[in-house]
Coordinates of C-alpha atoms in Angstrom, one line a residue:
Chain A
M1 CA 4.9 16.8 19.3
K2 CA 5.1 15.2 15.9
T3 CA 6.7 16.5 12.7
L4 CA 5.5 16.1 9.1
I5 CA 8.2 16.8 6.5
V6 CA 6.6 17.4 3.1
I7 CA 8.9 17.4 0.1
R8 CA 7.8 17.4 -3.5
E9 CA 9.7 15.8 -6.3
K10 CA 9.5 19.0 -8.5
D11 CA 11.4 21.0 -5.7
Y12 CA 14.4 18.8 -5.8
A13 CA 14.4 17.7 -9.5
W14 CA 17.1 20.3 -10.3
L15 CA 19.6 18.2 -8.1
L16 CA 19.1 14.9 -10.0
P17 CA 21.4 15.6 -13.0
F18 CA 24.2 16.6 -10.7
F19 CA 24.1 13.5 -8.4
P20 CA 22.5 10.8 -10.6
G21 CA 21.6 7.7 -8.6
V22 CA 21.6 9.5 -5.3
H23 CA 18.2 10.5 -3.8
P24 CA 18.2 14.2 -3.2
L25 CA 17.0 13.8 0.3
V26 CA 20.2 11.8 1.1
V27 CA 22.6 14.0 -0.8
P28 CA 25.3 14.8 1.7
I29 CA 25.8 18.3 3.1
C30 CA 29.1 18.3 5.0
N31 CA 29.1 14.5 4.8
K32 CA 25.7 14.2 6.5
P33 CA 22.5 13.3 4.5
F34 CA 20.3 16.3 3.9
I35 CA 17.2 14.7 5.5
E36 CA 19.2 14.2 8.7
F37 CA 19.5 17.9 9.2
L38 CA 15.7 18.2 9.1
I39 CA 15.3 15.2 11.4
D40 CA 17.7 16.8 13.9
F41 CA 15.8 20.1 13.7
A42 CA 12.5 18.2 14.5
I43 CA 14.1 16.4 17.4
F44 CA 15.6 19.6 18.9
A45 CA 12.1 21.2 18.5
G46 CA 10.8 18.4 20.7
S47 CA 9.4 15.8 18.2
K48 CA 9.2 12.2 19.2
S49 CA 7.8 11.1 15.8
V50 CA 8.6 12.2 12.3
R51 CA 6.8 11.3 9.1
I52 CA 8.4 12.0 5.7
V53 CA 5.8 12.6 3.0
S54 CA 6.6 12.9 -0.7
D55 CA 5.2 12.4 -4.2
G56 CA 8.4 10.8 -5.3
P57 CA 10.1 7.6 -4.4
L58 CA 11.3 7.3 -0.8
R59 CA 12.8 3.8 -0.9
S60 CA 16.4 4.9 -0.5
V61 CA 15.4 7.5 2.2
E62 CA 13.7 4.7 4.0
A63 CA 16.7 2.4 3.6
Y64 CA 18.8 5.1 5.2
G65 CA 16.4 6.3 8.0
Q66 CA 14.6 2.9 8.6
T67 CA 12.4 3.2 11.7
G68 CA 14.3 6.1 13.2
S69 CA 15.5 4.1 16.1
R70 CA 19.1 5.5 15.7
W71 CA 17.7 8.9 16.7
G72 CA 15.4 7.5 19.4
I73 CA 12.3 8.6 17.5
E74 CA 9.6 6.9 15.4
L75 CA 10.2 7.6 11.7
G76 CA 7.5 6.9 9.1
Y77 CA 6.9 7.5 5.4
A78 CA 3.8 8.3 3.3
S79 CA 2.9 9.2 -0.3
I80 CA 1.0 12.0 -1.8
Q81 CA 0.2 13.1 -5.3
P82 CA 2.1 16.1 -7.0
E83 CA -1.1 18.1 -7.3
D84 CA -2.2 17.7 -3.6
S85 CA -3.0 20.9 -1.8
F86 CA -1.8 21.5 1.8
E87 CA -5.3 20.7 3.1
K88 CA -5.4 17.4 1.1
I89 CA -2.0 16.4 2.5
M90 CA -3.2 17.1 6.0
G91 CA -6.3 15.0 5.2
K92 CA -4.2 12.1 4.0
N93 CA -2.3 12.2 7.3
R94 CA -5.3 13.1 9.5
K95 CA -4.8 10.1 11.8
Y96 CA -1.2 10.9 12.4
A97 CA -1.9 14.6 12.8
S98 CA -4.9 14.1 15.1
E99 CA -3.0 13.8 18.4
G100 CA -1.2 16.8 19.9
R101 CA 0.9 19.4 18.2
L102 CA 2.2 19.0 14.7
L103 CA 5.2 20.8 13.2
V104 CA 5.0 20.9 9.4
I105 CA 8.1 21.5 7.4
S106 CA 7.1 21.9 3.8
G107 CA 9.6 22.4 1.0
F108 CA 13.1 21.4 -0.1
M109 CA 15.0 23.9 2.1
F110 CA 17.7 24.0 4.8
I111 CA 16.7 25.2 8.2
A112 CA 19.6 27.1 9.8
Y113 CA 19.8 27.8 13.6
R114 CA 22.5 29.1 15.9
N115 CA 21.5 27.4 19.2
K116 CA 19.7 24.1 19.4
E117 CA 18.8 24.6 23.1
E118 CA 16.7 27.6 22.1
L119 CA 14.6 25.5 19.7
G120 CA 13.0 23.3 22.4
S121 CA 11.9 26.3 24.6
Y122 CA 10.6 28.2 21.6
F123 CA 8.5 25.4 20.3
S124 CA 7.1 24.6 23.8
T125 CA 5.3 28.0 23.8
A126 CA 5.1 29.0 20.2
P127 CA 1.5 29.6 18.9
A128 CA -0.1 27.7 16.1
G129 CA 0.3 29.1 12.6
T130 CA 2.9 29.8 10.0
L131 CA 6.2 30.5 11.8
L132 CA 8.4 31.2 8.7
Q133 CA 7.5 31.5 5.1
H134 CA 10.0 31.3 2.2
T135 CA 9.6 31.1 -1.5
L136 CA 10.9 27.5 -1.3
G137 CA 8.7 26.4 1.6
S138 CA 7.4 27.1 5.1
V139 CA 7.6 26.0 8.7
S140 CA 4.2 25.9 10.5
L141 CA 2.6 24.5 13.7
T142 CA -0.8 23.2 14.5
G143 CA -2.4 22.6 17.9
M144 CA -2.1 24.5 21.2
P145 CA 1.1 24.6 23.2
A146 CA 1.3 22.2 26.1
T147 CA 2.7 24.9 28.5
E148 CA 1.7 28.5 28.8
G149 CA 4.4 31.1 28.7
A150 CA 5.6 34.2 27.1
V151 CA 6.0 33.7 23.3
P152 CA 9.5 34.7 22.2
D153 CA 9.7 37.8 20.0
T154 CA 12.0 36.3 17.4
V155 CA 12.0 32.9 15.6
P156 CA 15.3 31.2 16.5
F157 CA 15.8 29.7 13.0
T158 CA 15.9 30.8 9.4
I159 CA 15.2 29.2 6.1
S160 CA 18.1 28.9 3.6
G161 CA 17.2 28.3 0.0
L162 CA 18.3 25.1 -1.6
D163 CA 17.4 25.6 -5.2
S164 CA 20.6 25.5 -7.3
I165 CA 23.9 23.8 -7.3
A166 CA 25.5 27.2 -6.2
S167 CA 23.3 27.3 -3.1
Y168 CA 24.2 23.7 -2.3
H169 CA 27.9 24.6 -2.5
R170 CA 27.4 27.8 -0.5
L171 CA 25.5 25.8 2.2
N172 CA 28.4 23.5 2.7
A173 CA 30.7 26.5 3.2
D174 CA 28.2 28.3 5.5
I175 CA 27.9 25.2 7.8
L176 CA 31.7 25.1 8.1
K177 CA 31.8 28.8 8.9
E178 CA 29.5 28.4 12.0
L179 CA 31.8 28.3 15.0
P180 CA 30.9 26.6 17.3
S181 CA 28.8 24.5 15.0
P182 CA 25.2 24.1 16.2
Y183 CA 24.9 21.1 13.9
V184 CA 25.9 17.5 14.7
L185 CA 28.5 16.7 12.0
P186 CA 29.9 13.2 11.4
G187 CA 33.5 12.3 12.4
Y188 CA 35.9 12.8 15.3
S189 CA 36.3 16.4 16.4
N190 CA 38.9 17.6 18.8
E191 CA 38.6 21.1 17.5
P192 CA 35.3 22.8 16.5
D193 CA 36.2 23.3 12.9
C194 CA 37.8 20.0 12.0
H195 CA 35.8 16.7 11.7
I196 CA 37.7 13.6 10.7
G197 CA 36.2 10.1 10.1
R198 CA 37.5 6.7 10.7
N199 CA 40.5 5.1 8.8
V200 CA 41.8 8.4 7.4
V201 CA 45.4 8.2 6.3
I202 CA 47.3 11.6 6.0
S203 CA 50.7 10.9 4.5
K204 CA 53.9 12.8 5.5
G205 CA 54.1 16.1 3.8
A206 CA 50.3 16.3 3.3
E207 CA 48.6 19.4 4.8
V208 CA 45.1 19.7 6.2
I209 CA 43.9 23.3 6.7
K210 CA 40.8 24.0 8.8
P211 CA 37.9 24.2 8.5
V212 CA 37.4 20.8 7.0
V213 CA 35.1 17.7 7.2
I214 CA 36.7 14.5 6.1
G215 CA 34.8 11.2 5.8
N216 CA 35.8 7.6 6.5
N217 CA 38.4 5.6 4.6
V218 CA 40.2 8.6 3.0
Q219 CA 43.8 8.7 1.8
I220 CA 45.5 12.0 1.5
M221 CA 48.9 11.3 -0.2
K222 CA 52.2 13.2 0.2
G223 CA 52.3 16.8 -0.8
A224 CA 48.5 17.1 -1.0
V225 CA 46.8 20.1 0.5
V226 CA 43.2 19.8 1.8
G227 CA 41.3 22.8 3.0
P228 CA 40.3 25.4 3.9
F229 CA 36.6 24.9 3.5
A230 CA 36.9 21.4 2.0
V231 CA 34.3 18.7 2.5
V232 CA 35.8 15.3 1.6
G233 CA 33.4 12.3 1.5
S234 CA 34.1 8.7 2.3
N235 CA 36.2 6.3 0.3
V236 CA 38.1 9.2 -1.4
I237 CA 41.7 9.2 -2.5
I238 CA 43.5 12.5 -3.0
D239 CA 46.7 11.7 -4.8
S240 CA 50.0 13.4 -4.2
E241 CA 50.6 17.1 -4.7
S242 CA 46.9 17.8 -5.4
T243 CA 45.0 20.7 -3.8
V244 CA 41.4 20.6 -2.7
S245 CA 40.0 23.8 -1.2
G246 CA 36.6 25.4 -1.1
S247 CA 35.3 22.2 -2.7
V248 CA 33.0 19.3 -1.9
L249 CA 34.2 15.8 -2.9
L250 CA 31.4 13.3 -2.7
D251 CA 31.9 9.6 -1.7
N252 CA 33.9 7.3 -3.9
T253 CA 35.9 9.9 -5.7
Y254 CA 39.6 9.7 -6.8
I255 CA 41.5 12.9 -7.3
G256 CA 44.6 12.2 -9.4
E257 CA 48.1 13.6 -9.0
Q258 CA 48.9 17.3 -9.2
L259 CA 45.3 18.5 -9.6
D260 CA 43.9 21.7 -8.2
V261 CA 40.3 21.3 -7.3
I262 CA 39.3 24.8 -6.1
D263 CA 35.7 25.9 -5.5
R264 CA 34.3 22.9 -7.3
I265 CA 32.1 19.9 -6.5
A266 CA 33.4 16.5 -7.5
S267 CA 30.9 13.6 -7.7
G268 CA 32.3 10.4 -9.1
N269 CA 33.9 11.3 -12.4
M270 CA 31.9 14.5 -12.7
L271 CA 33.4 17.9 -11.9
I272 CA 30.9 20.7 -11.3
E273 CA 31.5 24.5 -11.4
P274 CA 28.9 25.6 -8.8
E275 CA 28.3 29.2 -9.9
T276 CA 27.4 28.3 -13.5
G277 CA 26.3 24.7 -13.0
I278 CA 28.5 23.6 -15.8
S279 CA 29.7 20.0 -15.3
I280 CA 32.3 18.0 -17.0
V281 CA 32.4 14.3 -17.1
M282 CA 36.1 13.3 -16.9
E283 CA 36.8 10.4 -19.3
D284 CA 40.5 9.9 -18.3
P285 CA 40.4 7.4 -15.5
H286 CA 43.7 8.7 -14.1
L287 CA 42.3 12.2 -13.4
L288 CA 39.1 11.9 -11.5
T289 CA 37.2 8.6 -11.3
G290 CA 34.4 6.9 -9.5
I291 CA 36.0 4.0 -7.7
N292 CA 32.9 1.8 -7.6
S293 CA 33.7 -1.6 -9.0
P294 CA 31.1 -3.5 -11.1
N295 CA 29.2 -6.1 -9.1
L296 CA 30.6 -9.3 -10.5
S297 CA 30.9 -11.2 -7.3
G298 CA 28.7 -13.6 -5.5
A299 CA 25.0 -13.2 -6.5
G300 CA 25.9 -10.8 -9.3
L301 CA 28.2 -13.4 -10.9
L302 CA 25.7 -16.2 -10.5
R303 CA 23.0 -14.1 -12.1
Y304 CA 25.4 -13.2 -15.0
L305 CA 26.2 -16.8 -15.6
V306 CA 22.5 -17.8 -15.7
H307 CA 21.6 -15.0 -18.0
A308 CA 24.6 -15.6 -20.2
G309 CA 23.6 -19.3 -20.4
I310 CA 20.1 -18.3 -21.5
A311 CA 21.6 -15.9 -24.1
V312 CA 23.9 -18.7 -25.5
L313 CA 20.9 -21.0 -25.9
L314 CA 18.9 -18.2 -27.6
I315 CA 21.9 -17.5 -29.9
L316 CA 22.1 -21.2 -30.9
L317 CA 18.3 -21.3 -31.5
L318 CA 18.0 -18.1 -33.5
S319 CA 21.3 -17.9 -35.4
V320 CA 20.1 -19.9 -38.4
P321 CA 16.8 -18.0 -38.8
F322 CA 18.7 -14.7 -38.2
L323 CA 21.3 -15.5 -40.9
L324 CA 18.6 -16.4 -43.4
L325 CA 16.1 -13.6 -42.7
F326 CA 18.4 -10.6 -41.8
P327 CA 20.0 -10.2 -45.3
L328 CA 16.6 -10.5 -47.0
L329 CA 15.0 -7.9 -44.7
K330 CA 18.0 -5.6 -44.8
L331 CA 18.1 -5.6 -48.6
R332 CA 14.4 -4.8 -48.8
G333 CA 14.9 -1.9 -46.4
K334 CA 12.6 -3.4 -43.8
W335 CA 15.3 -3.8 -41.1
I336 CA 16.2 -0.4 -39.6
T337 CA 18.6 0.0 -36.7
K338 CA 18.6 2.9 -34.3
R339 CA 21.3 3.4 -31.7
K340 CA 20.3 4.8 -28.4
T341 CA 22.2 5.7 -25.2
C342 CA 20.4 4.2 -22.2
F343 CA 21.0 4.2 -18.5
G344 CA 23.1 1.2 -17.3
E345 CA 22.4 -0.9 -14.3
S346 CA 25.2 0.5 -12.1
H347 CA 25.5 4.0 -10.6
Q348 CA 25.9 6.7 -13.2
S349 CA 26.7 4.3 -16.1
T350 CA 25.3 4.4 -19.6
I351 CA 25.2 1.9 -22.4
S352 CA 24.9 2.4 -26.1
L353 CA 22.4 -0.1 -27.6
A354 CA 21.4 -0.8 -31.2
F355 CA 17.7 -1.3 -31.4
P356 CA 16.6 -2.9 -34.8
S357 CA 13.0 -2.5 -35.8
I358 CA 11.3 -4.5 -38.5
S359 CA 8.8 -2.5 -40.6
G360 CA 6.3 -4.1 -42.8
N361 CA 3.6 -6.8 -42.7
G362 CA 4.9 -9.5 -45.0
V363 CA 5.4 -13.1 -44.0
L364 CA 9.2 -12.6 -43.5
C365 CA 8.6 -9.6 -41.2
T366 CA 6.0 -11.5 -39.2
L367 CA 8.3 -14.5 -38.8
A368 CA 11.3 -12.4 -37.8
E369 CA 9.3 -10.5 -35.2
A370 CA 7.7 -13.7 -33.8
L371 CA 11.1 -15.2 -33.4
S372 CA 12.4 -12.0 -31.7
L373 CA 15.1 -11.7 -34.3
D374 CA 15.1 -7.9 -33.7
R375 CA 16.5 -8.7 -30.3
F376 CA 19.2 -11.0 -31.7
P377 CA 22.0 -8.4 -31.8
L378 CA 21.3 -7.5 -28.1
L379 CA 22.1 -11.1 -27.0
F380 CA 25.8 -10.3 -27.4
K381 CA 25.4 -7.4 -25.0
V382 CA 24.1 -10.0 -22.5
L383 CA 27.2 -12.0 -23.0
E384 CA 29.3 -8.9 -22.3
G385 CA 27.4 -8.4 -19.0
R386 CA 26.0 -5.0 -20.1
I387 CA 22.4 -6.0 -20.0
A388 CA 20.3 -8.9 -18.6
V389 CA 18.1 -11.3 -20.6
I390 CA 15.1 -10.2 -18.7
G391 CA 14.6 -7.1 -16.5
S392 CA 13.6 -3.5 -17.2
N393 CA 12.9 -1.9 -20.5
P394 CA 16.1 0.1 -21.2
Q395 CA 15.5 3.8 -20.5
E396 CA 17.0 6.4 -22.8
T397 CA 19.2 9.0 -21.1
G398 CA 17.7 11.7 -23.2
G399 CA 14.2 11.1 -21.9
N400 CA 12.8 14.1 -20.0
T401 CA 10.7 12.1 -17.5
G402 CA 12.6 13.6 -14.7
R403 CA 12.7 10.2 -13.1
Y404 CA 16.0 8.5 -12.9
P405 CA 15.8 4.7 -13.1
S406 CA 18.6 4.4 -10.6
L407 CA 16.2 5.8 -8.0
A408 CA 13.8 3.0 -8.7
A409 CA 14.2 -0.4 -7.2
G410 CA 16.2 -3.0 -9.2
Y411 CA 16.5 -1.2 -12.5
R412 CA 18.3 -3.6 -14.8
P413 CA 18.2 -2.9 -18.6
A414 CA 17.4 -6.1 -20.5
L415 CA 16.6 -7.8 -23.7
Y416 CA 13.1 -8.6 -22.6
S417 CA 11.2 -6.7 -20.0
Y418 CA 9.2 -8.3 -17.2
A419 CA 6.1 -6.4 -18.5
E420 CA 6.4 -8.3 -21.9
A421 CA 6.5 -11.6 -20.0
E422 CA 3.4 -10.7 -18.1
D423 CA 1.7 -9.3 -21.2
W424 CA 1.5 -5.7 -20.0
P425 CA 2.2 -2.7 -22.3
V426 CA 5.9 -2.1 -22.0
N427 CA 6.0 1.7 -21.9
S428 CA 2.9 2.1 -19.7
E429 CA 2.8 3.0 -16.0
E430 CA 1.3 -0.4 -15.3
G431 CA 4.1 -2.1 -17.2
A432 CA 6.6 -0.2 -15.2
I433 CA 4.9 -1.3 -11.9
V434 CA 5.2 -5.0 -13.0
E435 CA 8.9 -4.5 -14.0
R436 CA 9.7 -3.0 -10.6
Y437 CA 7.7 -5.7 -8.8
F438 CA 9.7 -8.6 -10.4
A439 CA 13.0 -6.7 -10.2
S440 CA 12.8 -6.6 -6.4
H441 CA 10.9 -9.9 -5.8
G442 CA 12.1 -12.2 -8.6
G443 CA 14.8 -14.9 -8.5
L444 CA 16.9 -16.7 -11.1
F445 CA 14.4 -19.5 -11.6
Q446 CA 11.6 -17.0 -12.1
D447 CA 13.8 -15.1 -14.6
L448 CA 14.1 -18.3 -16.6
V449 CA 10.4 -18.9 -16.6
L450 CA 9.7 -15.3 -17.5
V451 CA 12.2 -15.4 -20.5
V452 CA 10.2 -18.3 -21.9
K453 CA 6.9 -16.5 -21.3
A454 CA 8.3 -13.3 -22.9
F455 CA 9.5 -15.3 -25.9
L456 CA 6.2 -17.1 -26.3
N457 CA 4.2 -13.9 -25.8
R458 CA 5.9 -12.3 -28.8
M459 CA 5.0 -15.4 -30.9
H460 CA 1.3 -15.3 -29.8
S461 CA 1.1 -11.5 -30.2
K462 CA 2.1 -12.0 -33.9
D463 CA -0.5 -14.9 -34.1
R464 CA -3.2 -12.6 -32.8
Q465 CA -2.3 -10.0 -35.4
Chain B
M1 CA -11.1 -14.3 1.0
I2 CA -12.9 -12.5 3.8
I3 CA -14.2 -9.1 2.7
N4 CA -15.9 -6.7 5.1
K5 CA -17.9 -3.8 3.8
K6 CA -19.2 -0.7 5.5
T7 CA -20.3 2.7 4.4
G8 CA -18.7 6.1 5.3
S9 CA -19.9 9.4 4.0
G10 CA -22.1 7.5 1.6
I11 CA -19.1 5.7 0.1
T12 CA -18.5 1.9 0.2
I13 CA -15.4 1.0 2.2
I14 CA -14.2 -2.4 1.2
A15 CA -11.9 -4.1 3.8
P16 CA -10.4 -7.3 2.5
A17 CA -8.4 -9.5 4.8
G18 CA -5.5 -11.8 4.2
R19 CA -3.5 -12.0 0.9
L20 CA -4.3 -10.2 -2.3
D21 CA -2.4 -12.3 -4.9
A22 CA -3.0 -14.4 -8.0
A23 CA -5.1 -16.9 -6.1
T24 CA -7.4 -14.4 -4.4
A25 CA -7.5 -11.4 -6.9
E26 CA -10.4 -12.8 -8.9
D27 CA -12.4 -13.7 -5.8
F28 CA -11.7 -10.2 -4.5
L29 CA -13.1 -8.6 -7.7
K30 CA -16.2 -10.7 -7.6
S31 CA -17.0 -10.6 -3.8
S32 CA -16.2 -7.0 -3.3
S33 CA -18.3 -5.9 -6.3
A34 CA -15.6 -3.2 -6.7
L35 CA -16.2 -3.0 -10.5
T36 CA -20.0 -3.2 -10.4
D37 CA -20.5 -0.4 -7.9
P38 CA -20.7 2.8 -10.1
Q39 CA -19.6 5.1 -7.3
S40 CA -16.2 5.8 -6.0
I41 CA -14.9 3.3 -3.4
V42 CA -12.4 3.1 -0.6
I43 CA -10.3 0.0 -0.1
D44 CA -9.1 -0.4 3.5
F45 CA -5.8 -2.2 3.6
S46 CA -5.5 -2.7 7.3
G47 CA -6.3 -6.4 7.0
I48 CA -4.1 -7.1 4.0
D49 CA -0.8 -8.7 4.9
F50 CA 0.5 -9.6 1.5
I51 CA 0.1 -8.2 -2.0
D52 CA 1.8 -9.3 -5.2
S53 CA 1.9 -8.2 -8.8
S54 CA -1.5 -9.8 -9.6
G55 CA -3.0 -7.9 -6.6
L56 CA -1.5 -4.7 -7.8
G57 CA -2.7 -5.4 -11.4
T58 CA -6.3 -5.9 -10.0
L59 CA -6.1 -2.6 -8.2
V60 CA -4.8 -0.8 -11.3
G61 CA -7.6 -2.4 -13.3
I62 CA -10.2 -1.2 -10.8
A63 CA -8.8 2.3 -10.8
R64 CA -8.8 2.4 -14.6
E65 CA -12.4 1.3 -14.8
K66 CA -13.5 3.7 -12.0
R67 CA -11.8 6.7 -13.6
R68 CA -13.3 5.8 -17.0
A69 CA -16.7 6.1 -15.2
D70 CA -15.8 9.5 -13.6
A71 CA -15.4 7.8 -10.2
D72 CA -12.2 6.9 -8.3
V73 CA -10.7 4.4 -5.9
K74 CA -8.9 5.6 -2.7
L75 CA -6.7 3.4 -0.6
A76 CA -6.4 3.6 3.2
C77 CA -4.4 2.2 6.1
L78 CA -1.6 0.5 4.2
N79 CA 0.6 -1.4 6.5
E80 CA 4.4 -1.4 6.2
K81 CA 4.5 -4.5 3.9
A82 CA 1.9 -3.3 1.5
R83 CA 3.3 0.2 1.5
M84 CA 6.7 -1.2 0.6
V85 CA 5.2 -2.9 -2.5
F86 CA 3.6 0.3 -3.5
E87 CA 6.9 2.1 -2.9
T88 CA 9.0 -0.4 -4.7
T89 CA 6.8 -0.5 -7.8
Q90 CA 6.0 3.2 -7.6
A91 CA 2.3 2.3 -7.8
F92 CA 1.8 5.1 -5.2
R93 CA 1.8 7.5 -8.2
L94 CA -1.5 6.0 -9.3
F95 CA -3.5 6.2 -6.1
D96 CA -4.6 8.6 -3.3
I97 CA -3.4 6.9 -0.1
Y98 CA -4.9 7.9 3.3
D99 CA -3.9 6.8 6.7
D100 CA -7.6 6.6 7.8
A101 CA -10.5 5.0 5.9
D102 CA -13.1 7.5 7.0
T103 CA -11.1 10.4 5.8
A104 CA -10.6 8.6 2.5
A105 CA -14.4 8.1 2.2
E106 CA -15.0 11.8 2.9
A107 CA -12.5 12.7 0.2
A108 CA -14.1 10.2 -2.2
A109 CA -17.5 11.7 -1.5
K110 CA -16.3 15.2 -2.3
S111 CA -14.5 14.3 -5.5

């Protein structure tokens, strides 16, 4: 048997603002990526091959699941369009679906079951057709069963809705309630309701109350109380005399001293109240902080040095024309600056950038634009390491595209975009494709060449006008 | 560049082989007559082992022209390397991608 998992971007879009930068299919539930629960279900049902189909990006899902060898199955990926009907999706995967039975899981939902052994025997005799239907999706089968036998009266699994942050929080608690758990949860487990990962330090005086799931590299300091119903991700520090219960702490979170985190979700420096969906971004680094460090080592440092070097050269080249033209344009009201908040390169970060625009058609305006003087102030952001000289067009956080740049490969806000260098329209779908191509395939030398091309392209575009 | 052509469901299936990059993109456009054929076409990627931004640009250009003429271009049989380029650049949002050229031709004939 094979399994087709069909998940549409619109079904999980609600999750993106809560966990920016994390693909919803790999958002952890009890420290295990969501997609792995569906893969487990397919395997218990008897599948040897699983294909994940989506109209959204699957890159990070593929990076996690790879070929599926860790589960002993063949794992593949395919793309569809948002408007594709069920029949069209089956057509696009006809070759895959043509041999034997096919289990189709459609929708962003959690499949709950009590006994994994029952699944194999059920699917070996279950008839073709829709087995379960839910407002959020369905589970169906195609093809005839290999063995003939009595069809079980009841379906041994149910669909749990996953359509709000409250349902996400509830699901974590429900999985912890199941005893003995039918799900394979990560970590060492000597008791059925307590899973603890590697390198977990529980200091003297700290208390862990079951049921809990704790990830890898976790420090629970003295006097801290963790549980009951706590899910603690990996690389988490819970500082002394803090309490975490009924809560989900995602990876890389620091809970400061003497804090009570009760019935909440903590993701980096964001604290979410599940029932209302209200989230607070904690500014004080001593309270609750993402512990990711900026990538200024190795390749990141080398890239910064090269880009900063190019920025210094451009500053030296453009400073005299800027100092001459800027006051004249400003006085004539032709130099207008707008400040925008854009997504930064690293996980969950934002940057405030000033974007000058030059309005008018005079000689001075043309000259200033041809020399890229409107980009001159951004050169100092390159020196600060906030943006690159060449990379992606900075995307505003207020944009309602529903697509988070951090889900795309190699998003790096920059002074010039790769699309400008290749002479594609910057804000078009084609321009975005070019940006993503070079972001993942480019190198430092190529960056240098493309900066020159982008600079010259702006001159030529002004010539053409 | 070697380009094989066949017909399925009355639709031309173009199957280029080798690389689709800056060096071959123009040759592909001329030899395949992808732009001169007024009908929808299917491009079978089973023989393509490398595609770069110029190759992608060519495909986007063909798609734009076809859609302007009320036709379409469907892609089929992307191997892992080509699929990764479409995934990385999110070019998959612009094309219907099938795992079988004949089914793609059927769909193109219906649309």
